[in-house]
Amino acid sequence: MGIQWDILAEYAPFFLKGTLLTIGLSLAGILLGTILGLFIGLGKMMKNKYLSLPFGIYITIFRGTPMLVQIMLIHFAVVPLFTGGTNAIAATIVTLSLNSAAYIAEIFRAGIQSIDRGQMEAARSLGMTHVQAMRYVILPQASKRMIPPLGNEFIVLIKESSLASIVAAPELMYWGQAMQGQYFRVWEPYITAALIYLVLTLSLSYLLSRLERKLATE
């Protein structure tokens, strides 16, 4: 069974558009998930158990349920409540952000708690508020330790963005399925999609390793 290069050439522009959308969806999910995850992680660390309980429940729900179920619920139930109709791209961004936030929150929590408590006490003794101590003393130290697990989460998010094809968001996997459905070919569409995902994840791994080495020397 030979490779049909003509259908690959035909779908090349669609794979390009799909790849760009995959990158955009992943970046949006990573950015929003990181911001939300930081606040959720800090919320879970609050000493008042009643205040920290909702953050713990959030993390449990999004880590304990499949992203496929989450994206279906958000696409068909949540997004229509605000827009009056479905929107695959919006649903994907919301799902990726909310799901990654749950994992990133735990990464932030573990990273912050890995810093010796004496660092906070020393900062407070110098007259810093708790927020100032977190911003200028704790988080800069914890961020170096959080880069490897954050990098892994970002890589996972890129691959999980393929679930957007379920709700017909025209990302990379969507066009692979479209090509397979039109020509009833398996190797060309899915190997092409797999290679593109591999390039994306390897590129991100390389950039993160460079960043990690740079911070380690500072």
JSON list of N, CA, C and O in Angstrom, two decimals, residues 64-115:
[
{"chain": "A", "resi": 64, "resn": "GLY", "atom": "N", "xyz": [-10.56, 14.45, 37.97]},
{"chain": "A", "resi": 64, "resn": "GLY", "atom": "CA", "xyz": [-11.15, 13.12, 38.11]},
{"chain": "A", "resi": 64, "resn": "GLY", "atom": "C", "xyz": [-12.13, 12.75, 37.03]},
{"chain": "A", "resi": 64, "resn": "GLY", "atom": "O", "xyz": [-12.67, 11.63, 37.05]},
{"chain": "A", "resi": 65, "resn": "THR", "atom": "N", "xyz": [-12.38, 13.65, 36.06]},
{"chain": "A", "resi": 65, "resn": "THR", "atom": "CA", "xyz": [-13.29, 13.34, 34.97]},
{"chain": "A", "resi": 65, "resn": "THR", "atom": "C", "xyz": [-12.58, 13.48, 33.64]},
{"chain": "A", "resi": 65, "resn": "THR", "atom": "O", "xyz": [-11.66, 14.30, 33.51]},
{"chain": "A", "resi": 66, "resn": "PRO", "atom": "N", "xyz": [-12.95, 12.71, 32.62]},
{"chain": "A", "resi": 66, "resn": "PRO", "atom": "CA", "xyz": [-12.27, 12.78, 31.32]},
{"chain": "A", "resi": 66, "resn": "PRO", "atom": "C", "xyz": [-12.49, 14.13, 30.64]},
{"chain": "A", "resi": 66, "resn": "PRO", "atom": "O", "xyz": [-13.58, 14.71, 30.72]},
{"chain": "A", "resi": 67, "resn": "MET", "atom": "N", "xyz": [-11.48, 14.61, 29.95]},
{"chain": "A", "resi": 67, "resn": "MET", "atom": "CA", "xyz": [-11.62, 15.86, 29.22]},
{"chain": "A", "resi": 67, "resn": "MET", "atom": "C", "xyz": [-12.66, 15.74, 28.11]},
{"chain": "A", "resi": 67, "resn": "MET", "atom": "O", "xyz": [-13.32, 16.74, 27.77]},
{"chain": "A", "resi": 68, "resn": "LEU", "atom": "N", "xyz": [-12.83, 14.56, 27.58]},
{"chain": "A", "resi": 68, "resn": "LEU", "atom": "CA", "xyz": [-13.84, 14.36, 26.54]},
{"chain": "A", "resi": 68, "resn": "LEU", "atom": "C", "xyz": [-15.23, 14.71, 27.08]},
{"chain": "A", "resi": 68, "resn": "LEU", "atom": "O", "xyz": [-16.01, 15.39, 26.41]},
{"chain": "A", "resi": 69, "resn": "VAL", "atom": "N", "xyz": [-15.52, 14.25, 28.29]},
{"chain": "A", "resi": 69, "resn": "VAL", "atom": "CA", "xyz": [-16.81, 14.56, 28.91]},
{"chain": "A", "resi": 69, "resn": "VAL", "atom": "C", "xyz": [-16.92, 16.06, 29.17]},
{"chain": "A", "resi": 69, "resn": "VAL", "atom": "O", "xyz": [-17.97, 16.67, 28.94]},
{"chain": "A", "resi": 70, "resn": "GLN", "atom": "N", "xyz": [-15.83, 16.65, 29.63]},
{"chain": "A", "resi": 70, "resn": "GLN", "atom": "CA", "xyz": [-15.83, 18.09, 29.94]},
{"chain": "A", "resi": 70, "resn": "GLN", "atom": "C", "xyz": [-16.11, 18.93, 28.69]},
{"chain": "A", "resi": 70, "resn": "GLN", "atom": "O", "xyz": [-16.92, 19.86, 28.72]},
{"chain": "A", "resi": 71, "resn": "ILE", "atom": "N", "xyz": [-15.45, 18.60, 27.61]},
{"chain": "A", "resi": 71, "resn": "ILE", "atom": "CA", "xyz": [-15.61, 19.41, 26.39]},
{"chain": "A", "resi": 71, "resn": "ILE", "atom": "C", "xyz": [-17.02, 19.24, 25.81]},
{"chain": "A", "resi": 71, "resn": "ILE", "atom": "O", "xyz": [-17.60, 20.20, 25.27]},
{"chain": "A", "resi": 72, "resn": "MET", "atom": "N", "xyz": [-17.60, 18.06, 25.94]},
{"chain": "A", "resi": 72, "resn": "MET", "atom": "CA", "xyz": [-18.96, 17.85, 25.46]},
{"chain": "A", "resi": 72, "resn": "MET", "atom": "C", "xyz": [-19.96, 18.66, 26.28]},
{"chain": "A", "resi": 72, "resn": "MET", "atom": "O", "xyz": [-20.86, 19.30, 25.74]},
{"chain": "A", "resi": 73, "resn": "LEU", "atom": "N", "xyz": [-19.80, 18.64, 27.60]},
{"chain": "A", "resi": 73, "resn": "LEU", "atom": "CA", "xyz": [-20.70, 19.39, 28.47]},
{"chain": "A", "resi": 73, "resn": "LEU", "atom": "C", "xyz": [-20.57, 20.90, 28.24]},
{"chain": "A", "resi": 73, "resn": "LEU", "atom": "O", "xyz": [-21.58, 21.62, 28.15]},
{"chain": "A", "resi": 74, "resn": "ILE", "atom": "N", "xyz": [-19.34, 21.36, 28.12]},
{"chain": "A", "resi": 74, "resn": "ILE", "atom": "CA", "xyz": [-19.13, 22.80, 27.93]},
{"chain": "A", "resi": 74, "resn": "ILE", "atom": "C", "xyz": [-19.63, 23.24, 26.56]},
{"chain": "A", "resi": 74, "resn": "ILE", "atom": "O", "xyz": [-20.22, 24.31, 26.42]},
{"chain": "A", "resi": 75, "resn": "HIS", "atom": "N", "xyz": [-19.40, 22.40, 25.55]},
{"chain": "A", "resi": 75, "resn": "HIS", "atom": "CA", "xyz": [-19.81, 22.77, 24.19]},
{"chain": "A", "resi": 75, "resn": "HIS", "atom": "C", "xyz": [-21.33, 22.79, 24.03]},
{"chain": "A", "resi": 75, "resn": "HIS", "atom": "O", "xyz": [-21.89, 23.73, 23.44]},
{"chain": "A", "resi": 76, "resn": "PHE", "atom": "N", "xyz": [-22.00, 21.77, 24.55]},
{"chain": "A", "resi": 76, "resn": "PHE", "atom": "CA", "xyz": [-23.43, 21.64, 24.32]},
{"chain": "A", "resi": 76, "resn": "PHE", "atom": "C", "xyz": [-24.30, 22.21, 25.43]},
{"chain": "A", "resi": 76, "resn": "PHE", "atom": "O", "xyz": [-25.51, 22.39, 25.22]},
{"chain": "A", "resi": 77, "resn": "ALA", "atom": "N", "xyz": [-23.73, 22.47, 26.61]},
{"chain": "A", "resi": 77, "resn": "ALA", "atom": "CA", "xyz": [-24.55, 22.94, 27.72]},
{"chain": "A", "resi": 77, "resn": "ALA", "atom": "C", "xyz": [-24.12, 24.31, 28.25]},
{"chain": "A", "resi": 77, "resn": "ALA", "atom": "O", "xyz": [-24.96, 25.19, 28.45]},
{"chain": "A", "resi": 78, "resn": "VAL", "atom": "N", "xyz": [-22.82, 24.49, 28.47]},
{"chain": "A", "resi": 78, "resn": "VAL", "atom": "CA", "xyz": [-22.37, 25.72, 29.13]},
{"chain": "A", "resi": 78, "resn": "VAL", "atom": "C", "xyz": [-22.30, 26.89, 28.14]},
{"chain": "A", "resi": 78, "resn": "VAL", "atom": "O", "xyz": [-22.86, 27.96, 28.40]},
{"chain": "A", "resi": 79, "resn": "VAL", "atom": "N", "xyz": [-21.60, 26.71, 27.04]},
{"chain": "A", "resi": 79, "resn": "VAL", "atom": "CA", "xyz": [-21.44, 27.81, 26.07]},
{"chain": "A", "resi": 79, "resn": "VAL", "atom": "C", "xyz": [-22.78, 28.32, 25.56]},
{"chain": "A", "resi": 79, "resn": "VAL", "atom": "O", "xyz": [-22.99, 29.55, 25.47]},
{"chain": "A", "resi": 80, "resn": "PRO", "atom": "N", "xyz": [-23.76, 27.45, 25.21]},
{"chain": "A", "resi": 80, "resn": "PRO", "atom": "CA", "xyz": [-25.05, 27.96, 24.76]},
{"chain": "A", "resi": 80, "resn": "PRO", "atom": "C", "xyz": [-25.77, 28.83, 25.78]},
{"chain": "A", "resi": 80, "resn": "PRO", "atom": "O", "xyz": [-26.60, 29.67, 25.39]},
{"chain": "A", "resi": 81, "resn": "LEU", "atom": "N", "xyz": [-25.48, 28.65, 27.07]},
{"chain": "A", "resi": 81, "resn": "LEU", "atom": "CA", "xyz": [-26.11, 29.49, 28.09]},
{"chain": "A", "resi": 81, "resn": "LEU", "atom": "C", "xyz": [-25.71, 30.94, 27.94]},
{"chain": "A", "resi": 81, "resn": "LEU", "atom": "O", "xyz": [-26.47, 31.85, 28.29]},
{"chain": "A", "resi": 82, "resn": "PHE", "atom": "N", "xyz": [-24.49, 31.18, 27.45]},
{"chain": "A", "resi": 82, "resn": "PHE", "atom": "CA", "xyz": [-23.98, 32.55, 27.35]},
{"chain": "A", "resi": 82, "resn": "PHE", "atom": "C", "xyz": [-24.06, 33.12, 25.94]},
{"chain": "A", "resi": 82, "resn": "PHE", "atom": "O", "xyz": [-24.14, 34.33, 25.76]},
{"chain": "A", "resi": 83, "resn": "THR", "atom": "N", "xyz": [-24.02, 32.25, 24.93]},
{"chain": "A", "resi": 83, "resn": "THR", "atom": "CA", "xyz": [-24.00, 32.73, 23.55]},
{"chain": "A", "resi": 83, "resn": "THR", "atom": "C", "xyz": [-25.28, 32.43, 22.79]},
{"chain": "A", "resi": 83, "resn": "THR", "atom": "O", "xyz": [-25.48, 32.97, 21.70]},
{"chain": "A", "resi": 84, "resn": "GLY", "atom": "N", "xyz": [-26.12, 31.57, 23.33]},
{"chain": "A", "resi": 84, "resn": "GLY", "atom": "CA", "xyz": [-27.33, 31.21, 22.63]},
{"chain": "A", "resi": 84, "resn": "GLY", "atom": "C", "xyz": [-27.14, 30.13, 21.59]},
{"chain": "A", "resi": 84, "resn": "GLY", "atom": "O", "xyz": [-28.09, 29.73, 20.92]},
{"chain": "A", "resi": 85, "resn": "GLY", "atom": "N", "xyz": [-25.92, 29.66, 21.42]},
{"chain": "A", "resi": 85, "resn": "GLY", "atom": "CA", "xyz": [-25.63, 28.60, 20.45]},
{"chain": "A", "resi": 85, "resn": "GLY", "atom": "C", "xyz": [-24.27, 28.00, 20.74]},
{"chain": "A", "resi": 85, "resn": "GLY", "atom": "O", "xyz": [-23.53, 28.47, 21.62]},
{"chain": "A", "resi": 86, "resn": "THR", "atom": "N", "xyz": [-23.93, 26.97, 20.02]},
{"chain": "A", "resi": 86, "resn": "THR", "atom": "CA", "xyz": [-22.64, 26.31, 20.23]},
{"chain": "A", "resi": 86, "resn": "THR", "atom": "C", "xyz": [-21.53, 27.06, 19.52]},
{"chain": "A", "resi": 86, "resn": "THR", "atom": "O", "xyz": [-21.75, 27.72, 18.50]},
{"chain": "A", "resi": 87, "resn": "ASN", "atom": "N", "xyz": [-20.35, 26.96, 20.07]},
{"chain": "A", "resi": 87, "resn": "ASN", "atom": "CA", "xyz": [-19.15, 27.56, 19.47]},
{"chain": "A", "resi": 87, "resn": "ASN", "atom": "C", "xyz": [-17.98, 26.65, 19.81]},
{"chain": "A", "resi": 87, "resn": "ASN", "atom": "O", "xyz": [-17.52, 26.63, 20.95]},
{"chain": "A", "resi": 88, "resn": "ALA", "atom": "N", "xyz": [-17.51, 25.89, 18.82]},
{"chain": "A", "resi": 88, "resn": "ALA", "atom": "CA", "xyz": [-16.51, 24.86, 19.07]},
{"chain": "A", "resi": 88, "resn": "ALA", "atom": "C", "xyz": [-15.20, 25.44, 19.57]},
{"chain": "A", "resi": 88, "resn": "ALA", "atom": "O", "xyz": [-14.56, 24.88, 20.48]},
{"chain": "A", "resi": 89, "resn": "ILE", "atom": "N", "xyz": [-14.76, 26.56, 19.00]},
{"chain": "A", "resi": 89, "resn": "ILE", "atom": "CA", "xyz": [-13.48, 27.14, 19.40]},
{"chain": "A", "resi": 89, "resn": "ILE", "atom": "C", "xyz": [-13.56, 27.67, 20.83]},
{"chain": "A", "resi": 89, "resn": "ILE", "atom": "O", "xyz": [-12.66, 27.44, 21.64]},
{"chain": "A", "resi": 90, "resn": "ALA", "atom": "N", "xyz": [-14.64, 28.39, 21.14]},
{"chain": "A", "resi": 90, "resn": "ALA", "atom": "CA", "xyz": [-14.81, 28.90, 22.50]},
{"chain": "A", "resi": 90, "resn": "ALA", "atom": "C", "xyz": [-14.88, 27.76, 23.51]},
{"chain": "A", "resi": 90, "resn": "ALA", "atom": "O", "xyz": [-14.26, 27.82, 24.58]},
{"chain": "A", "resi": 91, "resn": "ALA", "atom": "N", "xyz": [-15.62, 26.71, 23.17]},
{"chain": "A", "resi": 91, "resn": "ALA", "atom": "CA", "xyz": [-15.75, 25.57, 24.08]},
{"chain": "A", "resi": 91, "resn": "ALA", "atom": "C", "xyz": [-14.41, 24.89, 24.30]},
{"chain": "A", "resi": 91, "resn": "ALA", "atom": "O", "xyz": [-14.09, 24.47, 25.43]},
{"chain": "A", "resi": 92, "resn": "THR", "atom": "N", "xyz": [-13.60, 24.80, 23.25]},
{"chain": "A", "resi": 92, "resn": "THR", "atom": "CA", "xyz": [-12.29, 24.17, 23.39]},
{"chain": "A", "resi": 92, "resn": "THR", "atom": "C", "xyz": [-11.37, 24.99, 24.28]},
{"chain": "A", "resi": 92, "resn": "THR", "atom": "O", "xyz": [-10.69, 24.45, 25.16]},
{"chain": "A", "resi": 93, "resn": "ILE", "atom": "N", "xyz": [-11.34, 26.29, 24.07]},
{"chain": "A", "resi": 93, "resn": "ILE", "atom": "CA", "xyz": [-10.48, 27.15, 24.89]},
{"chain": "A", "resi": 93, "resn": "ILE", "atom": "C", "xyz": [-10.90, 27.08, 26.35]},
{"chain": "A", "resi": 93, "resn": "ILE", "atom": "O", "xyz": [-10.05, 26.97, 27.26]},
{"chain": "A", "resi": 94, "resn": "VAL", "atom": "N", "xyz": [-12.20, 27.15, 26.60]},
{"chain": "A", "resi": 94, "resn": "VAL", "atom": "CA", "xyz": [-12.69, 27.09, 27.98]},
{"chain": "A", "resi": 94, "resn": "VAL", "atom": "C", "xyz": [-12.33, 25.75, 28.62]},
{"chain": "A", "resi": 94, "resn": "VAL", "atom": "O", "xyz": [-11.86, 25.71, 29.76]},
{"chain": "A", "resi": 95, "resn": "THR", "atom": "N", "xyz": [-12.53, 24.68, 27.89]},
{"chain": "A", "resi": 95, "resn": "THR", "atom": "CA", "xyz": [-12.24, 23.35, 28.44]},
{"chain": "A", "resi": 95, "resn": "THR", "atom": "C", "xyz": [-10.76, 23.17, 28.72]},
{"chain": "A", "resi": 95, "resn": "THR", "atom": "O", "xyz": [-10.38, 22.68, 29.80]},
{"chain": "A", "resi": 96, "resn": "LEU", "atom": "N", "xyz": [-9.92, 23.53, 27.76]},
{"chain": "A", "resi": 96, "resn": "LEU", "atom": "CA", "xyz": [-8.47, 23.39, 27.96]},
{"chain": "A", "resi": 96, "resn": "LEU", "atom": "C", "xyz": [-8.02, 24.24, 29.15]},
{"chain": "A", "resi": 96, "resn": "LEU", "atom": "O", "xyz": [-7.18, 23.80, 29.95]},
{"chain": "A", "resi": 97, "resn": "SER", "atom": "N", "xyz": [-8.56, 25.44, 29.27]},
{"chain": "A", "resi": 97, "resn": "SER", "atom": "CA", "xyz": [-8.16, 26.34, 30.36]},
{"chain": "A", "resi": 97, "resn": "SER", "atom": "C", "xyz": [-8.58, 25.78, 31.72]},
{"chain": "A", "resi": 97, "resn": "SER", "atom": "O", "xyz": [-7.78, 25.74, 32.65]},
{"chain": "A", "resi": 98, "resn": "LEU", "atom": "N", "xyz": [-9.84, 25.38, 31.82]},
{"chain": "A", "resi": 98, "resn": "LEU", "atom": "CA", "xyz": [-10.36, 24.88, 33.10]},
{"chain": "A", "resi": 98, "resn": "LEU", "atom": "C", "xyz": [-9.68, 23.58, 33.50]},
{"chain": "A", "resi": 98, "resn": "LEU", "atom": "O", "xyz": [-9.36, 23.37, 34.67]},
{"chain": "A", "resi": 99, "resn": "ASN", "atom": "N", "xyz": [-9.46, 22.70, 32.53]},
{"chain": "A", "resi": 99, "resn": "ASN", "atom": "CA", "xyz": [-8.83, 21.42, 32.84]},
{"chain": "A", "resi": 99, "resn": "ASN", "atom": "C", "xyz": [-7.37, 21.60, 33.25]},
{"chain": "A", "resi": 99, "resn": "ASN", "atom": "O", "xyz": [-6.93, 21.04, 34.26]},
{"chain": "A", "resi": 100, "resn": "SER", "atom": "N", "xyz": [-6.63, 22.37, 32.47]},
{"chain": "A", "resi": 100, "resn": "SER", "atom": "CA", "xyz": [-5.22, 22.57, 32.80]},
{"chain": "A", "resi": 100, "resn": "SER", "atom": "C", "xyz": [-5.06, 23.33, 34.10]},
{"chain": "A", "resi": 100, "resn": "SER", "atom": "O", "xyz": [-4.09, 23.10, 34.84]},
{"chain": "A", "resi": 101, "resn": "ALA", "atom": "N", "xyz": [-6.00, 24.23, 34.42]},
{"chain": "A", "resi": 101, "resn": "ALA", "atom": "CA", "xyz": [-5.91, 24.99, 35.66]},
{"chain": "A", "resi": 101, "resn": "ALA", "atom": "C", "xyz": [-5.90, 24.07, 36.88]},
{"chain": "A", "resi": 101, "resn": "ALA", "atom": "O", "xyz": [-5.22, 24.35, 37.87]},
{"chain": "A", "resi": 102, "resn": "ALA", "atom": "N", "xyz": [-6.66, 22.98, 36.82]},
{"chain": "A", "resi": 102, "resn": "ALA", "atom": "CA", "xyz": [-6.71, 22.06, 37.94]},
{"chain": "A", "resi": 102, "resn": "ALA", "atom": "C", "xyz": [-5.35, 21.40, 38.18]},
{"chain": "A", "resi": 102, "resn": "ALA", "atom": "O", "xyz": [-4.91, 21.25, 39.33]},
{"chain": "A", "resi": 103, "resn": "TYR", "atom": "N", "xyz": [-4.67, 21.02, 37.10]},
{"chain": "A", "resi": 103, "resn": "TYR", "atom": "CA", "xyz": [-3.35, 20.40, 37.24]},
{"chain": "A", "resi": 103, "resn": "TYR", "atom": "C", "xyz": [-2.29, 21.44, 37.59]},
{"chain": "A", "resi": 103, "resn": "TYR", "atom": "O", "xyz": [-1.40, 21.18, 38.42]},
{"chain": "A", "resi": 104, "resn": "ILE", "atom": "N", "xyz": [-2.37, 22.60, 36.96]},
{"chain": "A", "resi": 104, "resn": "ILE", "atom": "CA", "xyz": [-1.39, 23.64, 37.23]},
{"chain": "A", "resi": 104, "resn": "ILE", "atom": "C", "xyz": [-1.52, 24.15, 38.66]},
{"chain": "A", "resi": 104, "resn": "ILE", "atom": "O", "xyz": [-0.51, 24.51, 39.29]},
{"chain": "A", "resi": 105, "resn": "ALA", "atom": "N", "xyz": [-2.73, 24.17, 39.19]},
{"chain": "A", "resi": 105, "resn": "ALA", "atom": "CA", "xyz": [-2.93, 24.58, 40.58]},
{"chain": "A", "resi": 105, "resn": "ALA", "atom": "C", "xyz": [-2.14, 23.69, 41.53]},
{"chain": "A", "resi": 105, "resn": "ALA", "atom": "O", "xyz": [-1.51, 24.18, 42.48]},
{"chain": "A", "resi": 106, "resn": "GLU", "atom": "N", "xyz": [-2.16, 22.40, 41.28]},
{"chain": "A", "resi": 106, "resn": "GLU", "atom": "CA", "xyz": [-1.41, 21.47, 42.13]},
{"chain": "A", "resi": 106, "resn": "GLU", "atom": "C", "xyz": [0.09, 21.64, 41.94]},
{"chain": "A", "resi": 106, "resn": "GLU", "atom": "O", "xyz": [0.87, 21.48, 42.88]},
{"chain": "A", "resi": 107, "resn": "ILE", "atom": "N", "xyz": [0.51, 21.99, 40.72]},
{"chain": "A", "resi": 107, "resn": "ILE", "atom": "CA", "xyz": [1.93, 22.24, 40.48]},
{"chain": "A", "resi": 107, "resn": "ILE", "atom": "C", "xyz": [2.38, 23.47, 41.24]},
{"chain": "A", "resi": 107, "resn": "ILE", "atom": "O", "xyz": [3.43, 23.47, 41.89]},
{"chain": "A", "resi": 108, "resn": "PHE", "atom": "N", "xyz": [1.58, 24.53, 41.20]},
{"chain": "A", "resi": 108, "resn": "PHE", "atom": "CA", "xyz": [1.91, 25.74, 41.95]},
{"chain": "A", "resi": 108, "resn": "PHE", "atom": "C", "xyz": [1.93, 25.46, 43.45]},
{"chain": "A", "resi": 108, "resn": "PHE", "atom": "O", "xyz": [2.83, 25.92, 44.17]},
{"chain": "A", "resi": 109, "resn": "ARG", "atom": "N", "xyz": [0.93, 24.74, 43.93]},
{"chain": "A", "resi": 109, "resn": "ARG", "atom": "CA", "xyz": [0.87, 24.44, 45.36]},
{"chain": "A", "resi": 109, "resn": "ARG", "atom": "C", "xyz": [2.10, 23.67, 45.82]},
{"chain": "A", "resi": 109, "resn": "ARG", "atom": "O", "xyz": [2.73, 23.99, 46.84]},
{"chain": "A", "resi": 110, "resn": "ALA", "atom": "N", "xyz": [2.45, 22.63, 45.05]},
{"chain": "A", "resi": 110, "resn": "ALA", "atom": "CA", "xyz": [3.61, 21.82, 45.43]},
{"chain": "A", "resi": 110, "resn": "ALA", "atom": "C", "xyz": [4.90, 22.63, 45.35]},
{"chain": "A", "resi": 110, "resn": "ALA", "atom": "O", "xyz": [5.78, 22.51, 46.20]},
{"chain": "A", "resi": 111, "resn": "GLY", "atom": "N", "xyz": [5.01, 23.47, 44.32]},
{"chain": "A", "resi": 111, "resn": "GLY", "atom": "CA", "xyz": [6.21, 24.29, 44.18]},
{"chain": "A", "resi": 111, "resn": "GLY", "atom": "C", "xyz": [6.36, 25.29, 45.30]},
{"chain": "A", "resi": 111, "resn": "GLY", "atom": "O", "xyz": [7.45, 25.48, 45.85]},
{"chain": "A", "resi": 112, "resn": "ILE", "atom": "N", "xyz": [5.26, 25.94, 45.67]},
{"chain": "A", "resi": 112, "resn": "ILE", "atom": "CA", "xyz": [5.31, 26.94, 46.75]},
{"chain": "A", "resi": 112, "resn": "ILE", "atom": "C", "xyz": [5.62, 26.27, 48.08]},
{"chain": "A", "resi": 112, "resn": "ILE", "atom": "O", "xyz": [6.43, 26.76, 48.87]},
{"chain": "A", "resi": 113, "resn": "GLN", "atom": "N", "xyz": [4.98, 25.13, 48.34]},
{"chain": "A", "resi": 113, "resn": "GLN", "atom": "CA", "xyz": [5.19, 24.45, 49.61]},
{"chain": "A", "resi": 113, "resn": "GLN", "atom": "C", "xyz": [6.56, 23.80, 49.70]},
{"chain": "A", "resi": 113, "resn": "GLN", "atom": "O", "xyz": [6.99, 23.43, 50.80]},
{"chain": "A", "resi": 114, "resn": "SER", "atom": "N", "xyz": [7.26, 23.68, 48.58]},
{"chain": "A", "resi": 114, "resn": "SER", "atom": "CA", "xyz": [8.61, 23.11, 48.61]},
{"chain": "A", "resi": 114, "resn": "SER", "atom": "C", "xyz": [9.65, 24.11, 49.12]},
{"chain": "A", "resi": 114, "resn": "SER", "atom": "O", "xyz": [10.76, 23.73, 49.47]},
{"chain": "A", "resi": 115, "resn": "ILE", "atom": "N", "xyz": [9.27, 25.39, 49.16]},
{"chain": "A", "resi": 115, "resn": "ILE", "atom": "CA", "xyz": [10.18, 26.42, 49.67]},
{"chain": "A", "resi": 115, "resn": "ILE", "atom": "C", "xyz": [10.13, 26.42, 51.19]},
{"chain": "A", "resi": 115, "resn": "ILE", "atom": "O", "xyz": [9.05, 26.37, 51.79]}
]
